[in-house]
mmCIF file of C-alpha atoms in Angstrom:
data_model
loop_
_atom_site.group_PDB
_atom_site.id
_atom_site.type_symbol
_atom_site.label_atom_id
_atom_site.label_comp_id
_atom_site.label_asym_id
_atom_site.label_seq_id
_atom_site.Cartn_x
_atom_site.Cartn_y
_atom_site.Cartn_z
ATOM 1 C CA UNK A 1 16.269 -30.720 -49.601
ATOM 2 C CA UNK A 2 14.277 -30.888 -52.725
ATOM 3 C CA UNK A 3 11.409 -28.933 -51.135
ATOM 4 C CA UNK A 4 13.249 -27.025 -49.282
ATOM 5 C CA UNK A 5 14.432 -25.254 -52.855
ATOM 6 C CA UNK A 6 11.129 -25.207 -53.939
ATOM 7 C CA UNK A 7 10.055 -23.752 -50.535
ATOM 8 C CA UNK A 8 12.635 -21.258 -51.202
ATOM 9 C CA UNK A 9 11.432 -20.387 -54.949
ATOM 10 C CA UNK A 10 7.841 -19.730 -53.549
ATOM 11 C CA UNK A 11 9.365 -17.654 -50.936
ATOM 12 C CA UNK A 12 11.109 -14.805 -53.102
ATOM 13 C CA UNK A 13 7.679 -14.837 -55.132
ATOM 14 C CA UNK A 14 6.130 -13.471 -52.192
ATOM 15 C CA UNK A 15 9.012 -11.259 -50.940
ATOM 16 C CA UNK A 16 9.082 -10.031 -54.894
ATOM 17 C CA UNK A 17 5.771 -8.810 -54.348
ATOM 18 C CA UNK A 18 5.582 -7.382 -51.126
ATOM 19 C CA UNK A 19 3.425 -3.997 -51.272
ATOM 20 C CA UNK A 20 5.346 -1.320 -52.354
ATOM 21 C CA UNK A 21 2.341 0.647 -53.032
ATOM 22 C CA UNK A 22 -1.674 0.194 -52.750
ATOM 23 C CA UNK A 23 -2.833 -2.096 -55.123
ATOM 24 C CA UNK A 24 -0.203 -2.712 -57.062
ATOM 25 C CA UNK A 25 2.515 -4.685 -55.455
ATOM 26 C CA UNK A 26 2.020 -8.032 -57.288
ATOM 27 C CA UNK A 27 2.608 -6.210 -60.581
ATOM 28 C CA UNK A 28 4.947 -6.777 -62.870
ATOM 29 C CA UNK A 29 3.868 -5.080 -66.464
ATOM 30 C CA UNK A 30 1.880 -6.992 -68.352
ATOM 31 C CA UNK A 31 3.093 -8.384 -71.251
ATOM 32 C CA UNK A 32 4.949 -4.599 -71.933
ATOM 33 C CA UNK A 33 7.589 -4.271 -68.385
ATOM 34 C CA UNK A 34 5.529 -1.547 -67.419
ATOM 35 C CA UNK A 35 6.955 0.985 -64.608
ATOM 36 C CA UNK A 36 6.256 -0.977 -61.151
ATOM 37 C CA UNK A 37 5.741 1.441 -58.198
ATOM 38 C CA UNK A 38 7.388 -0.816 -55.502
ATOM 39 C CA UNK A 39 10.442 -1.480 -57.074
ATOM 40 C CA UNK A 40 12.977 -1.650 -54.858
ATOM 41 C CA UNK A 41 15.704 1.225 -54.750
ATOM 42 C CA UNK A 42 19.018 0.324 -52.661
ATOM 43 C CA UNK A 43 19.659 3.271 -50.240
ATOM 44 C CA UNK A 44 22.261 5.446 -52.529
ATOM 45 C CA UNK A 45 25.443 7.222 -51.109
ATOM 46 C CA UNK A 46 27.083 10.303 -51.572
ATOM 47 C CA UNK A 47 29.931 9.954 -54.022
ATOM 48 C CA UNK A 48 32.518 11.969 -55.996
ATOM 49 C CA UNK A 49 31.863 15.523 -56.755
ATOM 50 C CA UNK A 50 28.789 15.225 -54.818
ATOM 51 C CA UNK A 51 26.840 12.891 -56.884
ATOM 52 C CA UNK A 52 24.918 9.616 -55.418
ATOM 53 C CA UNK A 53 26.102 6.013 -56.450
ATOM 54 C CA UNK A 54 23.380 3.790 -56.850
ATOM 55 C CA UNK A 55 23.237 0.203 -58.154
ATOM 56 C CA UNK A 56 19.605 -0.028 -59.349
ATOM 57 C CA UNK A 57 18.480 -0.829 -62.700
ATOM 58 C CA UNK A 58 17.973 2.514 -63.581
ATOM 59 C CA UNK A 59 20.881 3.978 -62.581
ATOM 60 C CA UNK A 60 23.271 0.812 -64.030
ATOM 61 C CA UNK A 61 21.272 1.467 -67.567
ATOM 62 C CA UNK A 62 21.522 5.230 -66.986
ATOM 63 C CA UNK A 63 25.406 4.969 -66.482
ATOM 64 C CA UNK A 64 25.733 3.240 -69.809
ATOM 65 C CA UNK A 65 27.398 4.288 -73.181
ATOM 66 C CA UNK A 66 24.311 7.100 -74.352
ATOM 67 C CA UNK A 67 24.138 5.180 -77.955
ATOM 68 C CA UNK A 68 23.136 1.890 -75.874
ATOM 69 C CA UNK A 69 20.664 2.872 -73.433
ATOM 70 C CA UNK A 70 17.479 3.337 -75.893
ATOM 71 C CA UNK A 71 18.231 -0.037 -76.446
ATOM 72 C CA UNK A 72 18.550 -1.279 -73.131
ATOM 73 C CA UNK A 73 15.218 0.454 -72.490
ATOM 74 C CA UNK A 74 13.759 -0.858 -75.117
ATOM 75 C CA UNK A 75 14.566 -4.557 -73.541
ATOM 76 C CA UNK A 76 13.331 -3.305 -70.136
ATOM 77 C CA UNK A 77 16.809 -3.821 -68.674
ATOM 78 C CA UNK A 78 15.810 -0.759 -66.118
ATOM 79 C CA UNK A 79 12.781 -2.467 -65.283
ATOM 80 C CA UNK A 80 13.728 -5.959 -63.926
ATOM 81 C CA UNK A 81 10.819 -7.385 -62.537
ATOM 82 C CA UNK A 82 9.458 -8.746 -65.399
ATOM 83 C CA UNK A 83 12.564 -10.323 -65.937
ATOM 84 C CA UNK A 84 12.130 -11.542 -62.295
ATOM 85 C CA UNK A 85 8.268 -13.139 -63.116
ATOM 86 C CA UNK A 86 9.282 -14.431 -66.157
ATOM 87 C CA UNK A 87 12.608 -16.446 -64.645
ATOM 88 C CA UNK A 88 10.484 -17.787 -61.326
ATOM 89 C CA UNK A 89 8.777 -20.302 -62.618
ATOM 90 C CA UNK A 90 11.573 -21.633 -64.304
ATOM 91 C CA UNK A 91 13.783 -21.650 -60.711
ATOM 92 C CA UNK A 92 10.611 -23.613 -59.468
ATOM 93 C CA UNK A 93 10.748 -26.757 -61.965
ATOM 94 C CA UNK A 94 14.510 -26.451 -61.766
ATOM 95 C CA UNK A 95 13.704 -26.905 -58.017
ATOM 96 C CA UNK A 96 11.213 -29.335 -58.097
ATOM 97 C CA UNK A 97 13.431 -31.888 -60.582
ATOM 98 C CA UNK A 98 16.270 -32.065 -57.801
ATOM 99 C CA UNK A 99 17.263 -35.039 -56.823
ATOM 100 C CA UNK A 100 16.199 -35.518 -53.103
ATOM 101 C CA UNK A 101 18.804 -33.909 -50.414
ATOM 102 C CA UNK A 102 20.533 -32.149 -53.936
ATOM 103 C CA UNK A 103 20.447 -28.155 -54.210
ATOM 104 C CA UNK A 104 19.105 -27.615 -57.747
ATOM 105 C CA UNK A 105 21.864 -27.041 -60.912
ATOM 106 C CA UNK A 106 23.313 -23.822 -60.495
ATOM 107 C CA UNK A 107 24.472 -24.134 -63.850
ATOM 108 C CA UNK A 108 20.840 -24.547 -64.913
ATOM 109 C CA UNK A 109 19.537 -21.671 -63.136
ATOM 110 C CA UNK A 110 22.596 -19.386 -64.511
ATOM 111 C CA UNK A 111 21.596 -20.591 -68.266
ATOM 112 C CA UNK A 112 18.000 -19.957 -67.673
ATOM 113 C CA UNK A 113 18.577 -16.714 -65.976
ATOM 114 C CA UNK A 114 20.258 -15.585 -68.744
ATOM 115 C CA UNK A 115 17.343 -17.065 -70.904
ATOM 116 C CA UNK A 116 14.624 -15.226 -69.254
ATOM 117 C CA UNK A 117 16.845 -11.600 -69.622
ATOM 118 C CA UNK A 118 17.134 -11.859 -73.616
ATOM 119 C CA UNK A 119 13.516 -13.730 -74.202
ATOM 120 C CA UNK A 120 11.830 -10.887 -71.859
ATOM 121 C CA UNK A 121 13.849 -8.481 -73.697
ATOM 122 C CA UNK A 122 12.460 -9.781 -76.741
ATOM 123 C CA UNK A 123 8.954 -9.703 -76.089
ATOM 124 C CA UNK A 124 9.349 -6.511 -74.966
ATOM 125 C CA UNK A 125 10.203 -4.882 -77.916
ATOM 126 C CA UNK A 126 7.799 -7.164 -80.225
ATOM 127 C CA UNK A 127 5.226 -5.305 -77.584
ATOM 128 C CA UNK A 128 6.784 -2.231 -78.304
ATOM 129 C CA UNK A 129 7.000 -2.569 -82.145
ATOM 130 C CA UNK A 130 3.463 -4.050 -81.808
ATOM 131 C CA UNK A 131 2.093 -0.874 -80.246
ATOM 132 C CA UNK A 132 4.189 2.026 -81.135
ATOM 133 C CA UNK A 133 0.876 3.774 -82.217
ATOM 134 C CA UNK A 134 -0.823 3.100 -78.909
ATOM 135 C CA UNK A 135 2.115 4.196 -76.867
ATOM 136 C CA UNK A 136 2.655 7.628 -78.651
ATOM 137 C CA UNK A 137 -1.163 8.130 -77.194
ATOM 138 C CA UNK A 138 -0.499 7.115 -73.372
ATOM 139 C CA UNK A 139 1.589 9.289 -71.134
ATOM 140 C CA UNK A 140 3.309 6.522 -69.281
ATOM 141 C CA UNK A 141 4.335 5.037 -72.604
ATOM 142 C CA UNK A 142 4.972 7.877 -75.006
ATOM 143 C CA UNK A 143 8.997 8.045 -73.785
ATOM 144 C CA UNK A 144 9.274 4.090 -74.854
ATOM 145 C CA UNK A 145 12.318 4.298 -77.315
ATOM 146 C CA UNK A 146 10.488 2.917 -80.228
ATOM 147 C CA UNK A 147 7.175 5.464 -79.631
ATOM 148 C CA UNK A 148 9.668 8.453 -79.202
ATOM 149 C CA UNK A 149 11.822 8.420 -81.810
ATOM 150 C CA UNK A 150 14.956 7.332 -80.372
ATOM 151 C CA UNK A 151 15.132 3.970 -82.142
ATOM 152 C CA UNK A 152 13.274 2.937 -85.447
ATOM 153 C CA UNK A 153 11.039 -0.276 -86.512
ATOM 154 C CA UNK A 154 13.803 -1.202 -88.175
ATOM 155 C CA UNK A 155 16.793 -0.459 -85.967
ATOM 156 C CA UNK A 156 14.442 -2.820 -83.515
ATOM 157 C CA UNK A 157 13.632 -5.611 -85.660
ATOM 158 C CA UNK A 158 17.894 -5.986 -86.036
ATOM 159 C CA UNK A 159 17.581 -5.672 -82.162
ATOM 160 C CA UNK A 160 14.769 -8.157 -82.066
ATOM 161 C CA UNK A 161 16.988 -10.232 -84.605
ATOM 162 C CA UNK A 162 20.247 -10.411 -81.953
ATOM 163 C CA UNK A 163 18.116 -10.928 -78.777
ATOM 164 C CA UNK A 164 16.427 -13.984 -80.288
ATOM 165 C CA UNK A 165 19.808 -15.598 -82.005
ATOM 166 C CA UNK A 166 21.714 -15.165 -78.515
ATOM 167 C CA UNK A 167 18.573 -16.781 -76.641
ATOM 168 C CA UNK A 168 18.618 -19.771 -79.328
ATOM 169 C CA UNK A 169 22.381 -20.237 -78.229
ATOM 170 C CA UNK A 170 21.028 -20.361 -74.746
ATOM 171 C CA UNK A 171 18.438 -22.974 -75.659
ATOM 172 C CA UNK A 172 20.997 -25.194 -77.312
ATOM 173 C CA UNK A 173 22.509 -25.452 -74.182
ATOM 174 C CA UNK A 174 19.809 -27.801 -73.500
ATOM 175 C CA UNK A 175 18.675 -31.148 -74.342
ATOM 176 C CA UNK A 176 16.680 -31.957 -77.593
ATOM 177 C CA UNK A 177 13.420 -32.521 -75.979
ATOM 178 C CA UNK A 178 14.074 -28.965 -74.501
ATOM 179 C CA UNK A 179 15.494 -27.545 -77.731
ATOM 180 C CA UNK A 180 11.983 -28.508 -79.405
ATOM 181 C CA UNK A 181 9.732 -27.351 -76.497
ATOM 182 C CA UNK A 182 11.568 -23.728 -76.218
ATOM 183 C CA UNK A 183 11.069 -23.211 -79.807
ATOM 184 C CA UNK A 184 7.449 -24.392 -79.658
ATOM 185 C CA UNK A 185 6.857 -20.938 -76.817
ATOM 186 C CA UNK A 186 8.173 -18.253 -80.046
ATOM 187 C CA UNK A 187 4.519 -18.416 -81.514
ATOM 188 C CA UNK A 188 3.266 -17.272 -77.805
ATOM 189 C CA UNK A 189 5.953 -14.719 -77.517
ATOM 190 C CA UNK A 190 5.234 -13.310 -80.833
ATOM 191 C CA UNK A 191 1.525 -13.387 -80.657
ATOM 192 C CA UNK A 192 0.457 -12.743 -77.043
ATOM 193 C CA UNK A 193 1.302 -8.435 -77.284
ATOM 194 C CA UNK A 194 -1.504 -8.726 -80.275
ATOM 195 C CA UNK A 195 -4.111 -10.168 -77.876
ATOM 196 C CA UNK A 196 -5.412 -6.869 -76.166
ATOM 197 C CA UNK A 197 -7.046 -6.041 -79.239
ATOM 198 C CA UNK A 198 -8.813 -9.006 -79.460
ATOM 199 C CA UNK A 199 -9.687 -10.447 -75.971
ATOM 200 C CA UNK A 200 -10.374 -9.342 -72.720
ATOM 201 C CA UNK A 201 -8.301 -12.444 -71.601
ATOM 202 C CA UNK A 202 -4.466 -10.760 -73.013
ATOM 203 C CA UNK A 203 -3.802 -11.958 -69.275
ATOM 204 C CA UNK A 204 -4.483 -15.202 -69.850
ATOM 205 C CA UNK A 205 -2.501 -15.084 -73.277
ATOM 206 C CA UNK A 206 0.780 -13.580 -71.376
ATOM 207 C CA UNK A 207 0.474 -16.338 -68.475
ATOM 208 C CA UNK A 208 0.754 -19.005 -71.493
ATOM 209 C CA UNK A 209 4.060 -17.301 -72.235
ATOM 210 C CA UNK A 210 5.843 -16.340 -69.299
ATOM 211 C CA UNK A 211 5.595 -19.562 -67.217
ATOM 212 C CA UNK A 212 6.455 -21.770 -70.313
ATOM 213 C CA UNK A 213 9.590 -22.385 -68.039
ATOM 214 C CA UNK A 214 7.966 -24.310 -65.564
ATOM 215 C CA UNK A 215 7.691 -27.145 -68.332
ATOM 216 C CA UNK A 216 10.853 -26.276 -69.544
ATOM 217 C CA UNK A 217 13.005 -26.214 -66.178
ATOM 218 C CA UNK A 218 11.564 -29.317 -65.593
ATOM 219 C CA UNK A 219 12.411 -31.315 -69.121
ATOM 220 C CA UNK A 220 15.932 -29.462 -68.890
ATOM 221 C CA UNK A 221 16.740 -31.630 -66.159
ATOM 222 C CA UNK A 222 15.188 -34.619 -66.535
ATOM 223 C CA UNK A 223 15.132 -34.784 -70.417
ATOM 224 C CA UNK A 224 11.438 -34.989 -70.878
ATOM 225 C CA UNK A 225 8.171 -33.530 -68.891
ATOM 226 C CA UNK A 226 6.081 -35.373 -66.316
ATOM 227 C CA UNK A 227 2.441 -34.388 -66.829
ATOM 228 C CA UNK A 228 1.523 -35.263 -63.707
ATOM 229 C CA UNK A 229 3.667 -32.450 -61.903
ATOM 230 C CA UNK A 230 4.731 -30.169 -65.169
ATOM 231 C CA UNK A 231 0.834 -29.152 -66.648
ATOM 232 C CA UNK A 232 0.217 -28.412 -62.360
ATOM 233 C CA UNK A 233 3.005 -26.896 -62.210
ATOM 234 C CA UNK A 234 2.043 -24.649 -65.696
ATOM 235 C CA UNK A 235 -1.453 -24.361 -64.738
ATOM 236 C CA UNK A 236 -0.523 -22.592 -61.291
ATOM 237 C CA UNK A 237 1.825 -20.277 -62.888
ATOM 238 C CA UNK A 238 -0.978 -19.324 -65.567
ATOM 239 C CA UNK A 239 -2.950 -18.449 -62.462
ATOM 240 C CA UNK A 240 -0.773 -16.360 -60.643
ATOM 241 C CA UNK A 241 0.109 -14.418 -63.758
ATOM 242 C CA UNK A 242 -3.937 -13.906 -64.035
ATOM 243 C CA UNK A 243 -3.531 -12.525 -60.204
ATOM 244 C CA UNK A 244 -0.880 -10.552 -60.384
ATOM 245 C CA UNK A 245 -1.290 -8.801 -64.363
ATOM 246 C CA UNK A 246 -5.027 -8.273 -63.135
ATOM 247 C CA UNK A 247 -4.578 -6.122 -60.596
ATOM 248 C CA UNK A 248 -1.927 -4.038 -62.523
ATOM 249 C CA UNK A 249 -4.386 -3.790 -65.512
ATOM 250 C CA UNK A 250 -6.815 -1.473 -63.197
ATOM 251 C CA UNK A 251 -4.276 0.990 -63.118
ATOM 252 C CA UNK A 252 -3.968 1.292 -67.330
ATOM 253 C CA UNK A 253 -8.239 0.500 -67.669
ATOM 254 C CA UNK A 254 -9.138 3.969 -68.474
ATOM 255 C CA UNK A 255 -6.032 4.307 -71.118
ATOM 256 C CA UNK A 256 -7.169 1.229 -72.907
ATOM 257 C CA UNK A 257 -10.850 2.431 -72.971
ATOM 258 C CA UNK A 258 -9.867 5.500 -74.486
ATOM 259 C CA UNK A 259 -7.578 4.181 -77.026
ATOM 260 C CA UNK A 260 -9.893 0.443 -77.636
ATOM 261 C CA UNK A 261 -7.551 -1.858 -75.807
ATOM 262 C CA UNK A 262 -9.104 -4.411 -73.817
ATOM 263 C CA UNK A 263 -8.105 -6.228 -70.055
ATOM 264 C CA UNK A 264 -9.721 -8.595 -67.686
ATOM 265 C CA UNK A 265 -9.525 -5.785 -65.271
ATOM 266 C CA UNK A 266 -12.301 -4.183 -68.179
ATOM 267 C CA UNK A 267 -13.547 -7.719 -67.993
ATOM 268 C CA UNK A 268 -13.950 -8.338 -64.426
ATOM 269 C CA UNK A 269 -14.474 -4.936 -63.111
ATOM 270 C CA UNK A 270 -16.115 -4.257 -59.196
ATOM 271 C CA UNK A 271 -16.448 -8.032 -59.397
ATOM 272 C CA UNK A 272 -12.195 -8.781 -59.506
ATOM 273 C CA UNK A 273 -11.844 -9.693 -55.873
ATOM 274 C CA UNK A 274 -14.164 -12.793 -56.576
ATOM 275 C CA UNK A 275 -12.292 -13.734 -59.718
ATOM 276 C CA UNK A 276 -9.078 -13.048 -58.226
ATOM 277 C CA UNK A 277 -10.350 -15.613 -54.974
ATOM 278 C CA UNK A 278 -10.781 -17.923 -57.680
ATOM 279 C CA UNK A 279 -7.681 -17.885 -59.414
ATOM 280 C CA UNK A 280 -6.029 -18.006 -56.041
ATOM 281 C CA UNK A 281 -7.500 -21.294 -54.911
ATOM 282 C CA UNK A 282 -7.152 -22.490 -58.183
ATOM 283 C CA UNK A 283 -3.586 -21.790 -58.059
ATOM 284 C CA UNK A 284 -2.783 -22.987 -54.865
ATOM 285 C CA UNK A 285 -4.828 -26.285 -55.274
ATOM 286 C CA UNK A 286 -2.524 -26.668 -58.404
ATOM 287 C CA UNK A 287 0.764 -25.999 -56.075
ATOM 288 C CA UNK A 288 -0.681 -28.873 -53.543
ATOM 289 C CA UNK A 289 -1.237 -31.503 -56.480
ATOM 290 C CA UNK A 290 2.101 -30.992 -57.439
ATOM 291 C CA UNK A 291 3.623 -31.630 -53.842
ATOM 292 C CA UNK A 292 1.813 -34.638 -53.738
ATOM 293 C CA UNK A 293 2.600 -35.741 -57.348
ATOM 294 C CA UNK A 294 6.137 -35.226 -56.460
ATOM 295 C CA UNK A 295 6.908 -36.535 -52.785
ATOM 296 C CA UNK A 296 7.146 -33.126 -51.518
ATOM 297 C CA UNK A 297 6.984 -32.852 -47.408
ATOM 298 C CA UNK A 298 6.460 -30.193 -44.718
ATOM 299 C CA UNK A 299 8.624 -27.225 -46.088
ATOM 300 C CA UNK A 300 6.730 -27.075 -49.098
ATOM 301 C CA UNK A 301 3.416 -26.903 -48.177
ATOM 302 C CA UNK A 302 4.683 -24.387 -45.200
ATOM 303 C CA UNK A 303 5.639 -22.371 -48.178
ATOM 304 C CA UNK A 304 2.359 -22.774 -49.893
ATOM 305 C CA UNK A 305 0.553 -21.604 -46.235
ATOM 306 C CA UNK A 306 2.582 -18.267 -46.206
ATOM 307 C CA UNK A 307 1.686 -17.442 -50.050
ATOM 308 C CA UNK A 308 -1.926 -18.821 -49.733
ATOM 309 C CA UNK A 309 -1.617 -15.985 -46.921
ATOM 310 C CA UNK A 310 -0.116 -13.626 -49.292
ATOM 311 C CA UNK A 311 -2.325 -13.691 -51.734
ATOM 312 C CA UNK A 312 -5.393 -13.095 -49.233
ATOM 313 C CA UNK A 313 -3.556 -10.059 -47.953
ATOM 314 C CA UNK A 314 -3.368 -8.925 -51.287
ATOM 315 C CA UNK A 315 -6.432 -9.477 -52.454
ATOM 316 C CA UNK A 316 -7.763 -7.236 -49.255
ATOM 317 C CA UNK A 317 -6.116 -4.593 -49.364
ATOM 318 C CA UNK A 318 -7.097 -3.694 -53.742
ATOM 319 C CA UNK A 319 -8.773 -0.938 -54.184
ATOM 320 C CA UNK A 320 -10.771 -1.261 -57.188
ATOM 321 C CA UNK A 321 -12.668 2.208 -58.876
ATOM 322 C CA UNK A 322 -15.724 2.514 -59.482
ATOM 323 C CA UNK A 323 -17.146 0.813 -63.056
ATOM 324 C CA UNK A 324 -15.738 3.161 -65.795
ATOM 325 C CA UNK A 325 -18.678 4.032 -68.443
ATOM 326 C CA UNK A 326 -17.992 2.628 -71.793
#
């Protein structure tokens, strides 16, 4: 039963990323919650007075008080799949720390669920505060609340102030080892939007943040981490993150050459299929050592077959331009 939660958790990673477009269906938005093209829209209805209920994202933030919804733009709260990639890793320690024939603690995944919509919320709109001067310069991220005028640095620093005090009541939900660990991921969350002017890794730097949860899922339940199936379990996520932000990069590569903002899809270039083949077995050989390290059987590594498969298809099917001149 253990692995059979775990077999599910790696299951709705690949169904979350099933191509919605070319090239781009692993995406999520890089450390900023940018617009993802495959999204998916449930079929709307005609309604009242002729107008079409729908109960995306969009339309829930769109139906909201006007005052609130810069603000629940500014959190992404329209865009969920970075909440989505941000939680996942989280459900899979959760998962993983089960007690054989157990289903995981609900009440575990409900209080990191609601961890991973304020703390994505909040690195979104460090990003945003970060970067208002890039964003004013790039079409797709001029209308961002903060770049347009519809909320000020310091309206969004209260914002920030709120989404960070209601995640630290989340966190003391949790046990001291825990407490300590999620405060030791604020320096990440803080830092990592910074790291595109700096490195051609910022990749990297947001898979250190966003799958903090698989050692924190895991030391939630148990009360401390095992190395020999968390730092796997971490390394894996870090990996996939690589995967998946890569191939969105491509799509922003000849924004951030224009405006001096640096990816490893700038990095990696025609060559990204080969690095993203590496990061794949890397990631998958991480996945294995962690069934083995904790007495996984057959469902798991079924699971593991199907992404493993997943990821090939993906890989495949990119379409990567031709090298932009510097």
């Amino acid at each position: 039963m253990r692995a059979a939660g775990f077999a599910r958790g790696l299951w709705s990673v690949a169904l979350a990323s099933l191509p919605g477009w070319r090239g781009r269906s692993f995406t999520l938005a890089r450390a900023t919650g940018a617009p993802h093209g495959g999204d998916l829209q449930p079929s709307a209805c005609p309604g009242p007075r002729g107008r079409q209920l729908s109960l995306s994202a969009a339309a829930v933030v769109n139906s909201a008080p006007r005052p609130l919804q810069p603000y629940l733009r500014l959190m992404r709260l329209d865009k969920p799949i970075g909440t989505w990639l941000l939680y996942l890793p989280c459900t899979w320690s959760i998962g993983l720390a089960a007690e054989p024939g157990c289903f995981p603690d609900w009440y575990m995944l409900s209080l990191f669920g609601t961890g991973a919509i304020l703390m994505r919320g909040a690195g979104c709109t460090i990003n945003d505060m970060w970067d208002q001067d890039y964003d004013k310069k790039v079409t797709r991220t001029a209308s961002r609340p903060i770049a347009a005028g519809d909320i000020s640095t310091f309206q969004s620093f209260v914002f920030l102030g709120g989404q960070l005090t209601l995640a630290l009541g989340v966190l003391l939900c949790l046990n001291y080892y825990s407490i300590a660990l999620g405060a030791g991921s604020l320096l990440l969350v803080i830092t990592y939007p910074l790291m595109k002017r700096i490195t051609y890794w910022p990749q990297l730097a947001l898979g250190l943040t966003f799958n903090w949860g698989a050692l924190l899922g895991w030391s939630a339940i148990k009360g401390s981490c095992d190395p020999s199936v968390c730092l796997p379990l971490y390394f894996s996520g870090v990996m996939w993150t690589l995967i998946y932000d890569t191939i969105y990069a491509h799509q922003d590569k000849r924004d951030d050459v224009l405006i001096g903002l640096k990816s490893t899809a700038l990095r990696f270039g025609e060559n990204t299929k080969l690095w993203l083949s590496g990061f794949s077995v890397a990631m998958l050989g991480a996945l294995s050592l962690v069934g083995v390290n904790s007495g996984q059987t057959a469902p798991y590594y079924a699971a593991l077959g199907a992404v493993g498969a997943h990821l090939t298809h993906q890989k495949w099917g990119l379409k990567i331009l031709p090298r932009l001149i510097l």
